[in-house]
């Protein structure tokens, strides 16, 4: 079998490479480097592309849902995470081991992560962090230098002469590591080779404040069925809690036990396979967009990015034919996209099989992996408020109250004046009733046992039996409408926002003065718009939460 090959940026561009795809990826990389947002003129300067090209690229990326363009600002959108999700799904480690890593972090009360090698450096693919004043702040997808991490020493135990030469060249070009924004620059200490030898002999690696003063880490390998290091299990602590020696003494046995369990699970998991399914939907969508938007839509860019999503199943490798089937592209178009992605380092080729590399995570994943539900919802709420000319809000359940966590107000003379952070009794609000109706019977019963159903306005429901009947109707209808129960003259209607498991994690509503719309008009005009907005928020939430924990605020 021919050796795996990965083309590196800076080598000669293949004649069959798709130039618009390369330009689009350059825009996404510059946005990622800028933590997710740049103006159009800043993008022009950062990429060296003509302004007209930047405009066409950003319009195309906005059409795919990968960026948002607001005036002259371009911001990465959560849907872009589907590219990184395709890689994370293809390697299977986050899906197979994520729960185990989270449980281990709880058991040890320390931050625990999984790392993979990336062209001589490392990237984290799963994080379970502790909430402390001094805690780990790396994000999924952040690139870190091998020589300053415990996982890097483990991966280097398998390097050959070519990998060592590549590493040495990178060190010569950037001796202080300024090309790794997550880390403070630091001169090379000259002992990496010794640490690699130690890791090879001991089967583990220590990072004693190499990342930055105060942080220490210990890593052990997780090997695939062939015996190669597939990923590294890494625990990070602070010198206020452990010395490096104590960290190794106290936690190494438990880390090795956890790694052995992961290796057994990897052996028992279903074997990789050609999981792509026949579908022409993606190619048809790009063609329709091209027909609608004309020359401003760069179809070859959109189609090239869909090739990455073709790897989104649980199989790591795909043939050219499988990629063509999954995307609906011709073999010629799929081949040119794969050649381009290989040249840029996002795909490797082994015989006829193509695999994504960790570099795919550099396309927006680090800044987006720390997004929140409120940030996801804000632009959708603003669009909703603009369409219906009434305020829109997102809230979560906080004990027996609802707390507003995102809001889009209108500029009408008569407006519902509520700020983020405000709490109201859940039983008397449409936002709260949607969330109460989704609770399991025992949880709802316990909450109502302790709730004080006070008269807040002339029409407030204060009898528990009546409220339970109303909640049953909310559960059946999928929405709640509250008319002058929180305050005289205030009418609102709400629907749930559901997570990947179908649970209502939040709710959105539209609030208005009762004179602005009748109840019938709320149901006919506002409810469909609310449901459309909830669906948009859920789509981005489900993408963002596939391999990342999405906090509320």
XYZ file of C-alpha atoms in Angstrom:
553
model
C 0.000 0.000 0.000
C 1.425 3.441 -0.919
C 2.315 5.681 2.043
C -0.165 8.265 3.222
C 0.572 11.647 1.722
C -0.477 15.092 2.856
C 0.366 18.105 0.741
C 1.496 21.160 2.663
C 0.499 24.760 1.993
C 3.235 26.604 0.168
C 3.931 23.768 -2.278
C 3.095 24.220 -5.935
C -0.631 24.542 -6.517
C -1.960 21.575 -8.533
C -3.262 22.469 -11.984
C -6.658 20.970 -11.098
C -7.056 22.872 -7.815
C -10.253 24.898 -7.408
C -9.110 28.494 -6.921
C -12.447 29.809 -5.539
C -12.394 27.059 -2.886
C -8.896 28.122 -1.857
C -10.045 31.754 -1.598
C -13.086 30.833 0.476
C -10.979 28.783 2.878
C -8.543 31.700 3.172
C -11.433 33.951 4.235
C -12.613 31.424 6.827
C -9.073 31.056 8.206
C -8.606 34.810 8.566
C -11.964 35.112 10.337
C -10.952 32.281 12.676
C -7.613 33.920 13.424
C -9.514 37.127 14.282
C -11.697 35.208 16.772
C -14.687 35.130 14.468
C -15.320 38.611 13.098
C -13.763 41.143 10.697
C -14.942 44.000 8.550
C -14.991 43.536 4.784
C -12.021 45.923 4.413
C -10.080 44.034 7.098
C -10.751 40.789 5.234
C -9.517 42.384 2.041
C -6.253 43.361 3.729
C -5.836 40.063 5.627
C -6.382 37.818 2.590
C -4.847 40.005 -0.116
C -7.926 39.383 -2.260
C -9.644 42.053 -4.321
C -12.658 43.640 -2.650
C -14.989 42.314 -5.336
C -13.701 38.788 -4.658
C -14.152 39.209 -0.903
C -17.723 40.395 -1.521
C -18.544 37.359 -3.688
C -16.914 34.928 -1.267
C -18.701 36.333 1.777
C -22.049 36.375 -0.054
C -21.553 32.706 -0.929
C -20.544 31.806 2.626
C -23.541 33.728 3.947
C -25.801 31.804 1.579
C -24.465 28.520 2.972
C -25.113 29.798 6.511
C -21.415 29.721 7.407
C -21.088 33.473 8.030
C -23.368 36.416 8.738
C -22.889 39.731 6.983
C -24.225 42.685 8.961
C -23.501 45.906 7.115
C -19.733 45.853 6.653
C -19.018 43.212 9.315
C -18.591 39.489 8.614
C -19.025 37.049 11.501
C -18.665 33.283 11.653
C -22.003 31.498 12.163
C -22.547 28.309 14.211
C -23.525 26.301 11.145
C -19.873 26.444 10.049
C -19.179 23.941 12.831
C -20.637 21.218 10.605
C -17.247 21.145 8.837
C -15.385 20.442 12.082
C -18.146 18.089 13.161
C -17.515 16.039 10.021
C -13.896 15.548 11.098
C -14.779 14.821 14.738
C -17.392 12.306 13.648
C -14.985 10.623 11.245
C -12.347 9.984 13.926
C -15.025 8.729 16.366
C -13.032 9.573 19.532
C -15.279 12.381 20.837
C -18.398 10.308 20.285
C -16.948 7.111 21.737
C -15.009 8.611 24.644
C -16.656 11.967 25.394
C -18.860 10.697 28.213
C -15.926 8.812 29.761
C -13.731 11.922 29.653
C -16.470 14.016 31.264
C -16.945 11.423 34.017
C -13.192 11.229 34.617
C -13.002 15.022 34.959
C -15.774 14.881 37.565
C -14.009 12.051 39.412
C -10.591 13.742 39.461
C -11.974 17.274 39.766
C -9.477 18.360 37.127
C -9.701 19.385 33.478
C -9.412 16.379 31.164
C -9.099 16.411 27.385
C -8.437 14.349 24.282
C -5.774 15.473 21.812
C -4.771 14.344 18.316
C -1.638 15.072 16.248
C -1.804 17.630 13.444
C 1.200 17.886 11.108
C 3.727 17.906 13.952
C 1.587 19.867 16.399
C -1.547 18.962 18.370
C -5.196 19.895 18.580
C -7.686 19.155 21.341
C -10.827 17.387 20.122
C -12.679 17.135 23.441
C -12.548 19.196 26.617
C -14.059 18.684 30.062
C -12.986 21.702 32.077
C -13.370 22.728 35.709
C -14.820 26.119 36.575
C -12.084 27.741 38.655
C -10.417 31.157 38.686
C -7.320 29.392 37.325
C -8.606 26.986 34.691
C -7.851 25.667 31.235
C -8.930 28.078 28.514
C -7.992 26.169 25.354
C -10.807 25.567 22.916
C -11.641 22.540 20.808
C -9.599 22.899 17.630
C -6.903 25.216 19.006
C -3.481 24.391 17.531
C -0.676 23.992 20.081
C 3.038 23.268 19.551
C 4.043 19.687 20.254
C 7.104 20.682 22.275
C 5.072 22.569 24.881
C 2.440 19.909 25.553
C 2.336 16.487 27.168
C 0.397 14.916 24.226
C 2.964 16.341 21.790
C 5.773 14.326 23.379
C 3.674 11.158 23.122
C 2.912 11.688 19.442
C 6.558 12.493 18.686
C 7.556 9.003 19.877
C 6.232 7.775 16.523
C 7.879 10.415 14.344
C 10.249 9.473 11.566
C 13.018 11.614 10.026
C 10.563 13.548 7.830
C 8.386 14.579 10.779
C 11.390 15.652 12.828
C 12.696 17.690 9.907
C 9.343 19.428 9.481
C 9.281 20.224 13.199
C 12.835 21.630 13.117
C 11.998 23.845 10.146
C 8.956 25.222 11.942
C 11.049 25.970 15.026
C 13.635 27.808 12.926
C 10.967 29.962 11.295
C 9.190 30.699 14.592
C 11.616 30.124 17.505
C 9.328 31.651 20.165
C 6.073 30.100 18.968
C 4.363 33.371 18.097
C 2.330 31.492 15.492
C 0.264 29.879 18.252
C -2.067 32.661 19.467
C -3.526 30.672 22.412
C -0.095 30.602 24.098
C 2.263 33.256 25.391
C 5.450 33.238 23.276
C 8.384 31.366 24.832
C 11.849 30.405 23.591
C 12.534 26.757 22.826
C 14.067 25.053 25.873
C 16.059 22.527 23.854
C 14.871 19.489 25.826
C 12.002 18.241 23.665
C 13.983 15.277 22.348
C 14.762 14.196 25.913
C 11.099 14.433 26.902
C 10.167 12.322 23.865
C 12.697 9.660 24.903
C 11.233 9.677 28.424
C 7.699 9.397 27.073
C 8.748 6.454 24.901
C 10.321 4.669 27.877
C 7.602 5.395 30.442
C 4.471 5.369 28.276
C 3.365 8.772 29.563
C 4.411 12.408 29.281
C 4.564 15.377 31.647
C 4.176 19.061 30.875
C 5.725 20.906 33.810
C 4.675 24.522 33.162
C 5.699 24.444 29.497
C 2.385 25.905 28.341
C 2.617 28.737 30.840
C 3.710 29.211 34.465
C 1.452 27.417 36.929
C -0.098 24.897 34.533
C 0.969 21.244 34.620
C -0.315 18.311 32.581
C 0.000 14.552 32.325
C -0.878 12.533 29.211
C -1.121 8.845 28.353
C -1.657 7.277 24.923
C -4.871 5.682 23.697
C -3.876 3.153 21.046
C -5.881 1.885 18.090
C -6.294 -1.877 17.414
C -3.082 -1.800 15.333
C -1.111 -0.454 18.295
C -0.556 3.083 16.988
C -1.269 6.104 19.214
C -4.732 7.213 18.125
C -5.164 10.048 20.605
C -3.864 11.206 23.964
C -5.788 11.368 27.233
C -4.602 14.483 29.024
C -5.263 15.870 32.509
C -4.364 19.469 33.380
C -3.991 20.959 36.841
C -2.348 23.896 38.583
C 0.748 24.030 40.777
C -1.439 25.248 43.638
C -3.057 21.778 43.620
C -0.226 19.440 42.564
C 3.448 19.404 41.787
C 4.279 17.700 38.495
C 5.715 14.733 40.421
C 2.597 14.435 42.609
C 0.334 14.687 39.562
C 2.138 11.744 38.006
C 2.154 9.712 41.230
C -1.499 10.291 42.153
C -3.264 10.334 38.776
C -1.214 8.172 36.401
C -2.767 4.838 37.495
C -6.280 6.175 37.002
C -5.400 7.715 33.630
C -3.940 4.439 32.405
C -7.002 2.553 33.579
C -9.258 4.984 31.700
C -7.091 4.765 28.561
C -7.272 0.946 28.640
C -11.051 1.117 28.844
C -11.085 3.471 25.852
C -8.885 1.093 23.866
C -11.284 -1.773 24.593
C -14.200 0.353 23.477
C -12.376 1.295 20.286
C -11.732 -2.396 19.507
C -15.366 -3.279 20.151
C -16.798 -0.381 18.125
C -18.229 -1.042 14.693
C -15.503 -1.124 12.060
C -15.080 1.797 9.746
C -16.961 1.588 6.507
C -18.046 3.487 3.446
C -20.942 5.302 5.092
C -21.755 7.851 2.418
C -25.285 7.592 1.107
C -26.542 8.563 -2.312
C -27.960 12.072 -2.332
C -28.037 14.838 -4.902
C -29.493 17.394 -2.505
C -26.304 19.337 -1.843
C -25.330 19.766 -5.475
C -28.921 20.626 -6.384
C -29.024 23.291 -3.671
C -25.846 24.967 -4.898
C -27.153 24.933 -8.463
C -30.415 26.563 -7.352
C -28.507 29.210 -5.410
C -26.368 29.946 -8.461
C -29.456 30.331 -10.619
C -31.052 32.699 -8.089
C -28.004 34.855 -7.274
C -26.138 34.706 -10.574
C -22.448 35.471 -10.834
C -22.275 36.755 -7.239
C -22.687 33.191 -5.966
C -19.467 31.153 -6.236
C -20.838 27.683 -6.866
C -17.457 25.941 -6.921
C -16.714 27.285 -3.410
C -20.032 26.052 -2.006
C -19.629 22.666 -3.663
C -16.055 22.307 -2.434
C -17.118 22.869 1.171
C -19.900 20.292 0.861
C -17.190 17.720 0.108
C -15.953 18.137 3.697
C -19.434 17.408 5.063
C -19.529 14.149 3.088
C -17.261 12.683 5.772
C -19.800 13.325 8.518
C -20.675 9.682 9.202
C -18.876 7.326 11.565
C -16.446 6.082 8.932
C -13.086 7.789 8.700
C -12.305 7.069 5.048
C -14.220 7.626 1.814
C -13.430 6.840 -1.785
C -13.911 9.367 -4.565
C -17.069 7.531 -5.651
C -18.485 7.700 -2.121
C -17.826 11.449 -1.918
C -19.505 11.987 -5.286
C -22.550 10.002 -4.170
C -22.844 11.785 -0.848
C -22.681 15.262 -2.374
C -24.424 14.648 -5.677
C -21.400 16.084 -7.486
C -19.900 14.601 -10.603
C -16.774 12.533 -10.064
C -14.761 15.215 -11.862
C -16.014 17.997 -9.549
C -15.549 15.887 -6.421
C -12.042 14.928 -7.551
C -10.970 18.546 -8.104
C -12.333 19.533 -4.680
C -10.453 16.655 -3.017
C -7.233 17.595 -4.823
C -7.627 21.160 -3.537
C -8.340 20.059 0.032
C -5.385 17.679 -0.056
C -3.083 20.451 -1.252
C -4.224 22.688 1.616
C -3.726 19.931 4.194
C -7.375 19.249 5.032
C -7.455 15.793 3.437
C -4.976 12.925 3.308
C -5.015 10.171 0.706
C -4.009 6.566 1.296
C -4.351 4.512 -1.877
C -7.993 5.215 -2.897
C -9.197 6.304 0.540
C -9.550 9.924 1.614
C -9.572 11.098 5.221
C -10.100 14.478 6.821
C -7.262 15.869 8.932
C -7.502 17.825 12.208
C -6.727 20.970 10.203
C -10.435 21.095 9.298
C -10.970 22.332 12.861
C -9.088 25.502 11.931
C -12.124 26.557 9.881
C -13.951 28.411 12.633
C -14.204 25.698 15.265
C -12.164 27.230 18.130
C -14.137 30.508 18.472
C -17.478 28.866 17.699
C -16.966 26.006 20.179
C -17.320 28.556 22.992
C -20.539 30.086 21.697
C -23.649 30.223 23.881
C -27.335 29.666 23.331
C -28.027 33.363 23.796
C -25.445 34.312 21.155
C -26.904 31.767 18.757
C -30.391 33.157 19.312
C -29.658 36.896 19.154
C -29.504 37.381 15.362
C -32.579 35.208 14.864
C -34.514 37.187 17.474
C -33.467 40.422 15.770
C -34.724 39.140 12.421
C -38.010 38.060 14.016
C -38.507 41.405 15.752
C -37.777 43.171 12.465
C -40.359 41.109 10.596
C -43.221 41.476 13.047
C -42.306 44.832 14.616
C -42.682 43.589 18.178
C -40.077 42.600 20.753
C -38.805 39.010 20.896
C -37.028 37.256 23.783
C -35.301 34.032 24.790
C -35.616 32.731 28.339
C -34.675 29.703 30.421
C -36.238 28.158 33.495
C -34.553 29.179 36.772
C -36.254 27.299 39.602
C -39.880 28.527 39.508
C -39.063 31.616 37.410
C -38.100 32.390 33.845
C -34.950 34.398 33.259
C -34.486 36.439 30.097
C -31.102 35.650 28.500
C -31.437 37.267 25.059
C -33.734 39.922 23.661
C -34.435 41.973 20.548
C -36.545 45.079 21.115
C -38.254 47.295 18.571
C -38.247 51.083 18.384
C -41.980 51.542 18.666
C -43.279 54.320 20.902
C -45.202 51.755 22.952
C -42.793 48.912 23.659
C -42.464 46.057 26.146
C -39.557 47.201 28.324
C -37.768 44.104 29.677
C -34.009 43.675 30.014
C -31.747 40.628 29.864
C -31.468 39.108 33.338
C -35.054 39.954 34.326
C -36.992 37.197 36.082
C -40.736 36.627 36.246
C -42.815 33.851 37.824
C -42.937 31.033 35.279
C -46.603 30.183 35.843
C -47.791 33.615 34.674
C -45.715 33.948 31.486
C -45.901 32.347 28.065
C -42.152 31.688 28.186
C -42.500 29.916 31.515
C -45.542 27.852 30.610
C -43.834 26.402 27.555
C -40.960 25.251 29.774
C -43.181 24.046 32.612
C -45.225 21.981 30.175
C -42.080 20.138 29.085
C -41.072 19.071 32.602
C -41.551 15.434 33.662
C -44.711 15.028 35.795
C -42.761 14.482 39.024
C -40.583 17.558 38.496
C -43.579 19.710 37.579
C -45.524 18.480 40.596
C -42.644 19.245 42.942
C -42.228 22.730 41.487
C -45.918 23.545 41.795
C -45.977 22.206 45.357
C -43.592 24.982 46.340
C -44.778 27.732 44.005
C -46.893 30.615 45.280
C -49.545 31.317 42.642
C -50.136 34.999 43.345
C -52.526 37.365 41.618
C -50.215 39.522 39.483
C -52.837 41.027 37.151
C -56.626 40.875 36.774
C -56.553 37.615 34.745
C -53.725 35.692 36.462
C -54.458 32.012 36.982
C -54.019 31.259 40.687
C -55.683 27.848 41.006
C -53.327 24.931 40.504
C -55.917 22.718 38.816
C -56.637 25.403 36.213
C -52.930 25.946 35.585
C -52.353 22.214 35.124
C -55.183 22.084 32.573
C -53.630 25.000 30.691
C -50.203 23.334 30.731
C -51.736 20.187 29.284
C -53.044 22.293 26.410
C -49.622 23.890 25.953
C -48.046 20.445 25.837
C -50.501 19.309 23.181
C -50.403 22.467 21.058
C -46.698 23.242 21.298
C -47.164 26.886 22.237
C -48.424 29.070 25.085
C -50.422 32.285 24.821
C -50.794 34.423 27.953
C -53.188 37.350 27.906
C -52.921 39.985 30.655
C -51.866 37.562 33.375
C -48.462 39.075 34.130
C -49.518 42.672 33.628
C -52.663 44.422 32.429
C -52.428 45.171 28.704
C -49.568 42.699 28.072
C -50.100 39.784 25.682
C -47.439 37.270 24.664
C -47.069 34.017 22.780
C -44.172 31.544 23.109
C -42.802 28.296 21.680
C -40.024 25.985 22.947
C -36.434 25.746 21.722
C -35.385 22.099 21.871
C -31.945 20.494 22.156
C -30.622 17.519 20.190
C -32.474 15.132 22.517
C -35.802 16.907 22.071
C -35.949 18.570 25.473
C -37.025 22.198 25.811
C -33.881 23.998 26.982
C -35.315 27.461 26.416
C -38.304 29.269 24.968
C -38.797 32.282 22.737
C -41.722 34.652 22.737
C -43.159 37.769 21.171
C -44.673 40.260 23.600
C -46.951 43.149 22.711
C -49.653 45.457 23.989
C -52.999 43.730 23.807
C -54.350 46.483 21.562
C -51.805 45.834 18.798
C -53.055 42.349 17.800
C -56.030 40.201 18.582
C -55.531 36.688 19.919
C -56.559 35.350 16.509
C -53.955 37.528 14.807
C -51.313 36.266 17.233
C -52.118 32.703 16.253
C -52.336 33.388 12.529
C -49.518 35.912 12.075
C -47.062 35.577 14.945
C -47.100 31.862 15.845
C -45.851 30.649 12.433
C -43.032 33.208 12.572
C -42.123 32.111 16.095
C -41.957 28.488 15.036
C -39.818 29.368 12.030
C -37.401 31.280 14.271
C -37.285 28.477 16.844
C -36.437 26.047 14.053
C -33.555 28.252 12.881
C -32.173 28.541 16.413
C -32.516 24.793 16.961
C -30.721 23.999 13.703
C -27.671 26.025 14.739
C -27.850 24.795 18.343
C -27.900 21.163 17.242
C -24.858 21.709 15.020
C -22.941 23.604 17.698
C -23.801 21.133 20.477
C -22.893 17.963 18.605
C -19.404 17.818 20.124
C -19.306 20.954 22.296
C -21.047 22.000 25.481
C -23.185 25.048 24.728
C -23.841 27.186 27.782
C -26.953 29.319 28.057
C -25.161 32.663 28.431
